[in-house]
Amino acid sequence: MKNFVPIAILIFIGTISCSNELELNGNWINTYYSNENGQIQNLDLESRILLNIKNNKIRIIEFPTNQDQFVQLDTVLDLQPKTQKLIFKDQIGQIEGQFIFAKDSIIFNNFKSSKSYSVFKKIPKQFKDVSWNPVGKSYRYNSNKSIMNADFVNDTMMIHYDGNNEKISKNEWSIESFENLKFLLFSNNLYSIPIKIDSAINEKVYLSTYDDKIQNYVFVEQAKTKLDKLIGKWQVIKQNDLKKPTPIIDPFWRNYIEHITVSKDSIKITSIGQNSTSKWELSGSGGLIFLYGKKFRTFRIVRLTEQEMELEIGGENWDGQMHSIYQRK
């Protein structure tokens, strides 16, 4: 459920109480929501909005999402200098509340639920335009004391995985602009938040997220690995299900692959006599092969020599992986 995200405003009468208009001017983002029980709830992408305040005018905009039932809000409204009351209508009904300025925050309080409120934090001024195009690049960064990787395969797909080439996920990504700010967005995560792009200097990209706390990250570009030894035709010589003590071949399980043919631009696989061809990309770490097209798949490279290739197939699935050894034909 969205927390203070109006879809279509019909009535707006409001102001923000503030002793210094210059402190109020700028860009703001709602960072978290406190419910009636005082529990802090971080907001996902669908519940995030941005404010730009300048000269008694306020621009309100939602981040774009892949939820077709919601129309993205982007409107400019007047702030009235003598009243603190805010009334607007969304698709659910009329909502009344007020904005209150407090130090570095704006607090929106809903009159119908006096104990709940949303908090907006001011975003630092961006003095220079950020120019960053991550397409075809691989980055490594630290997250919660863990090494993580982000490979931007093309202009819509990013592959995320940990330092052990595990915990793999595929994400749709985009870069969106607001005023003079830019945000990196992932539209298909269960919990996705906007990531502000602070700056890009040489091989490093500096980013930040806004929740109940501000978190800073540094993406460090990794040199792309080339494994020419992958090119060629491979035939399976041994396979087993990593979850089962003895090999049990399910003819309907797509992780059972008999033949793999790797060319520069595509990979052809044969599974239970059926052929399929996909585009492929080697991860920035050099330890994963991404197959994409109609379906997304991953092969984890365990060992690679001139004559043998050892793979773990199906790391993107919850139903287990197949450990396979192939010999060059």
Short mmCIF file of N, CA and C in Angstrom, two decimals, residues 31-110:
data_model
loop_
_atom_site.label_atom_id
_atom_site.label_comp_id
_atom_site.label_asym_id
_atom_site.label_seq_id
_atom_site.Cartn_x
_atom_site.Cartn_y
_atom_site.Cartn_z
N THR A 31 11.61 9.37 2.92
CA THR A 31 12.58 8.33 3.27
C THR A 31 11.97 7.18 4.07
N TYR A 32 11.04 7.48 4.97
CA TYR A 32 10.41 6.41 5.73
C TYR A 32 9.07 6.88 6.27
N TYR A 33 8.33 5.92 6.80
CA TYR A 33 6.98 6.16 7.30
C TYR A 33 6.90 5.58 8.71
N SER A 34 6.31 6.33 9.62
CA SER A 34 6.10 5.85 10.98
C SER A 34 4.60 5.62 11.18
N ASN A 35 4.22 4.39 11.53
CA ASN A 35 2.80 4.10 11.67
C ASN A 35 2.29 4.50 13.05
N GLU A 36 1.02 4.20 13.31
CA GLU A 36 0.38 4.63 14.57
C GLU A 36 1.03 4.02 15.79
N ASN A 37 1.73 2.88 15.62
CA ASN A 37 2.39 2.22 16.75
C ASN A 37 3.83 2.67 16.92
N GLY A 38 4.25 3.64 16.09
CA GLY A 38 5.61 4.14 16.18
C GLY A 38 6.64 3.27 15.48
N GLN A 39 6.18 2.30 14.68
CA GLN A 39 7.11 1.43 13.96
C GLN A 39 7.56 2.10 12.66
N ILE A 40 8.88 2.09 12.44
CA ILE A 40 9.45 2.69 11.25
C ILE A 40 9.33 1.72 10.08
N GLN A 41 8.80 2.18 8.97
CA GLN A 41 8.65 1.36 7.77
C GLN A 41 9.39 2.04 6.62
N ASN A 42 10.41 1.35 6.10
CA ASN A 42 11.09 1.87 4.92
C ASN A 42 10.18 1.72 3.70
N LEU A 43 10.36 2.58 2.73
CA LEU A 43 9.45 2.66 1.59
C LEU A 43 10.10 2.08 0.35
N ASP A 44 9.32 1.32 -0.43
CA ASP A 44 9.83 0.80 -1.68
C ASP A 44 9.63 1.84 -2.78
N LEU A 45 10.01 1.47 -4.00
CA LEU A 45 10.00 2.42 -5.10
C LEU A 45 8.62 2.98 -5.38
N GLU A 46 7.58 2.14 -5.25
CA GLU A 46 6.21 2.57 -5.56
C GLU A 46 5.71 3.63 -4.58
N SER A 47 6.29 3.67 -3.38
CA SER A 47 5.82 4.60 -2.36
C SER A 47 6.70 5.83 -2.22
N ARG A 48 7.67 5.97 -3.11
CA ARG A 48 8.60 7.10 -3.03
C ARG A 48 8.12 8.26 -3.90
N ILE A 49 8.23 9.47 -3.36
CA ILE A 49 7.99 10.66 -4.16
C ILE A 49 9.09 11.68 -3.89
N LEU A 50 9.26 12.58 -4.84
CA LEU A 50 10.24 13.65 -4.74
C LEU A 50 9.52 14.99 -4.71
N LEU A 51 10.09 15.93 -3.97
CA LEU A 51 9.58 17.29 -3.93
C LEU A 51 10.67 18.24 -4.38
N ASN A 52 10.29 19.24 -5.18
CA ASN A 52 11.18 20.36 -5.47
C ASN A 52 10.45 21.62 -5.05
N ILE A 53 11.04 22.35 -4.13
CA ILE A 53 10.41 23.55 -3.59
C ILE A 53 11.24 24.76 -3.97
N LYS A 54 10.57 25.76 -4.56
CA LYS A 54 11.27 26.97 -4.99
C LYS A 54 10.26 28.09 -5.15
N ASN A 55 10.53 29.21 -4.47
CA ASN A 55 9.72 30.42 -4.61
C ASN A 55 8.23 30.16 -4.41
N ASN A 56 7.92 29.48 -3.29
CA ASN A 56 6.52 29.21 -2.91
C ASN A 56 5.78 28.33 -3.91
N LYS A 57 6.53 27.54 -4.67
CA LYS A 57 5.93 26.53 -5.54
C LYS A 57 6.55 25.18 -5.21
N ILE A 58 5.75 24.14 -5.32
CA ILE A 58 6.22 22.79 -5.00
C ILE A 58 5.90 21.86 -6.16
N ARG A 59 6.91 21.17 -6.64
CA ARG A 59 6.71 20.15 -7.66
C ARG A 59 6.70 18.79 -6.97
N ILE A 60 5.69 17.98 -7.24
CA ILE A 60 5.56 16.64 -6.64
C ILE A 60 5.62 15.62 -7.77
N ILE A 61 6.50 14.65 -7.64
CA ILE A 61 6.65 13.65 -8.70
C ILE A 61 6.89 12.28 -8.09
N GLU A 62 6.29 11.27 -8.70
CA GLU A 62 6.54 9.88 -8.31
C GLU A 62 7.63 9.29 -9.20
N PHE A 63 8.33 8.32 -8.68
CA PHE A 63 9.25 7.55 -9.50
C PHE A 63 8.47 6.62 -10.42
N PRO A 64 8.92 6.45 -11.66
CA PRO A 64 8.22 5.51 -12.55
C PRO A 64 8.42 4.08 -12.08
N THR A 65 7.39 3.26 -12.21
CA THR A 65 7.46 1.84 -11.87
C THR A 65 6.83 1.05 -13.00
N ASN A 66 6.89 -0.27 -12.88
CA ASN A 66 6.26 -1.13 -13.89
C ASN A 66 4.84 -1.53 -13.50
N GLN A 67 4.26 -0.80 -12.56
CA GLN A 67 2.89 -1.08 -12.14
C GLN A 67 1.93 -0.27 -13.02
N ASP A 68 1.32 -0.91 -14.00
CA ASP A 68 0.50 -0.22 -14.99
C ASP A 68 -0.76 0.41 -14.39
N GLN A 69 -1.21 -0.10 -13.23
CA GLN A 69 -2.47 0.41 -12.69
C GLN A 69 -2.30 1.79 -12.07
N PHE A 70 -1.05 2.25 -11.88
CA PHE A 70 -0.80 3.55 -11.30
C PHE A 70 -0.30 4.52 -12.37
N VAL A 71 -0.86 5.72 -12.38
CA VAL A 71 -0.42 6.76 -13.28
C VAL A 71 0.62 7.60 -12.55
N GLN A 72 1.78 7.78 -13.15
CA GLN A 72 2.85 8.52 -12.49
C GLN A 72 2.44 9.97 -12.28
N LEU A 73 2.55 10.43 -11.05
CA LEU A 73 2.20 11.80 -10.70
C LEU A 73 3.36 12.73 -10.97
N ASP A 74 3.10 13.86 -11.59
CA ASP A 74 4.09 14.92 -11.80
C ASP A 74 3.31 16.22 -11.93
N THR A 75 3.30 17.02 -10.86
CA THR A 75 2.48 18.24 -10.88
C THR A 75 3.18 19.33 -10.09
N VAL A 76 2.85 20.58 -10.40
CA VAL A 76 3.39 21.75 -9.71
C VAL A 76 2.23 22.48 -9.04
N LEU A 77 2.38 22.80 -7.76
CA LEU A 77 1.32 23.43 -6.98
C LEU A 77 1.85 24.65 -6.24
N ASP A 78 0.94 25.52 -5.85
CA ASP A 78 1.32 26.71 -5.09
C ASP A 78 1.31 26.42 -3.60
N LEU A 79 2.28 27.00 -2.90
CA LEU A 79 2.29 26.96 -1.44
C LEU A 79 1.70 28.26 -0.94
N GLN A 80 0.72 28.19 -0.03
CA GLN A 80 0.11 29.39 0.51
C GLN A 80 0.83 29.79 1.78
N PRO A 81 1.20 31.04 1.91
CA PRO A 81 2.11 31.47 2.97
C PRO A 81 1.53 31.51 4.38
N LYS A 82 0.20 31.48 4.55
CA LYS A 82 -0.34 31.71 5.89
C LYS A 82 -1.09 30.53 6.48
N THR A 83 -1.20 29.45 5.74
CA THR A 83 -1.94 28.30 6.27
C THR A 83 -1.07 27.07 6.22
N GLN A 84 -1.24 26.20 7.19
CA GLN A 84 -0.46 24.97 7.25
C GLN A 84 -1.30 23.77 6.84
N LYS A 85 -2.50 24.01 6.42
CA LYS A 85 -3.41 22.92 6.11
C LYS A 85 -3.20 22.42 4.69
N LEU A 86 -3.21 21.12 4.54
CA LEU A 86 -3.04 20.50 3.23
C LEU A 86 -4.20 19.54 2.99
N ILE A 87 -4.92 19.74 1.89
CA ILE A 87 -6.02 18.85 1.55
C ILE A 87 -5.85 18.41 0.11
N PHE A 88 -5.88 17.11 -0.13
CA PHE A 88 -5.86 16.63 -1.51
C PHE A 88 -6.69 15.36 -1.60
N LYS A 89 -7.06 15.03 -2.82
CA LYS A 89 -7.82 13.82 -3.07
C LYS A 89 -7.02 12.90 -3.99
N ASP A 90 -7.03 11.62 -3.66
CA ASP A 90 -6.43 10.64 -4.56
C ASP A 90 -7.53 9.68 -5.01
N GLN A 91 -7.13 8.53 -5.54
CA GLN A 91 -8.12 7.58 -6.05
C GLN A 91 -8.92 6.92 -4.92
N ILE A 92 -8.39 6.98 -3.70
CA ILE A 92 -9.09 6.35 -2.57
C ILE A 92 -10.08 7.33 -1.93
N GLY A 93 -9.69 8.57 -1.79
CA GLY A 93 -10.57 9.55 -1.15
C GLY A 93 -9.78 10.75 -0.70
N GLN A 94 -10.44 11.64 0.02
CA GLN A 94 -9.81 12.88 0.46
C GLN A 94 -8.88 12.62 1.63
N ILE A 95 -7.71 13.24 1.58
CA ILE A 95 -6.72 13.14 2.65
C ILE A 95 -6.40 14.54 3.14
N GLU A 96 -6.41 14.74 4.45
CA GLU A 96 -6.06 16.03 5.02
C GLU A 96 -4.83 15.87 5.89
N GLY A 97 -3.96 16.88 5.84
CA GLY A 97 -2.77 16.82 6.65
C GLY A 97 -1.98 18.10 6.55
N GLN A 98 -0.76 18.07 7.06
CA GLN A 98 0.07 19.25 6.99
C GLN A 98 1.54 18.86 6.87
N PHE A 99 2.29 19.76 6.25
CA PHE A 99 3.74 19.65 6.20
C PHE A 99 4.33 20.52 7.31
N ILE A 100 5.29 19.99 8.05
CA ILE A 100 5.98 20.76 9.08
C ILE A 100 7.48 20.65 8.85
N PHE A 101 8.16 21.77 8.79
CA PHE A 101 9.61 21.79 8.60
C PHE A 101 10.30 21.69 9.95
N ALA A 102 11.25 20.75 10.08
CA ALA A 102 11.96 20.56 11.34
C ALA A 102 13.42 20.23 11.04
N LYS A 103 14.28 21.20 11.22
CA LYS A 103 15.72 21.06 10.98
C LYS A 103 15.96 20.60 9.55
N ASP A 104 16.45 19.37 9.36
CA ASP A 104 16.77 18.90 8.02
C ASP A 104 15.67 18.02 7.44
N SER A 105 14.49 18.05 8.03
CA SER A 105 13.41 17.16 7.61
C SER A 105 12.12 17.92 7.38
N ILE A 106 11.28 17.35 6.52
CA ILE A 106 9.89 17.78 6.40
C ILE A 106 9.02 16.61 6.84
N ILE A 107 8.11 16.88 7.76
CA ILE A 107 7.23 15.84 8.29
C ILE A 107 5.82 16.08 7.77
N PHE A 108 5.25 15.07 7.12
CA PHE A 108 3.85 15.14 6.69
C PHE A 108 3.02 14.33 7.66
N ASN A 109 2.06 15.01 8.29
CA ASN A 109 1.18 14.37 9.27
C ASN A 109 -0.23 14.33 8.73
N ASN A 110 -0.81 13.14 8.75
CA ASN A 110 -2.18 12.94 8.28
C ASN A 110 -3.15 13.25 9.42
#
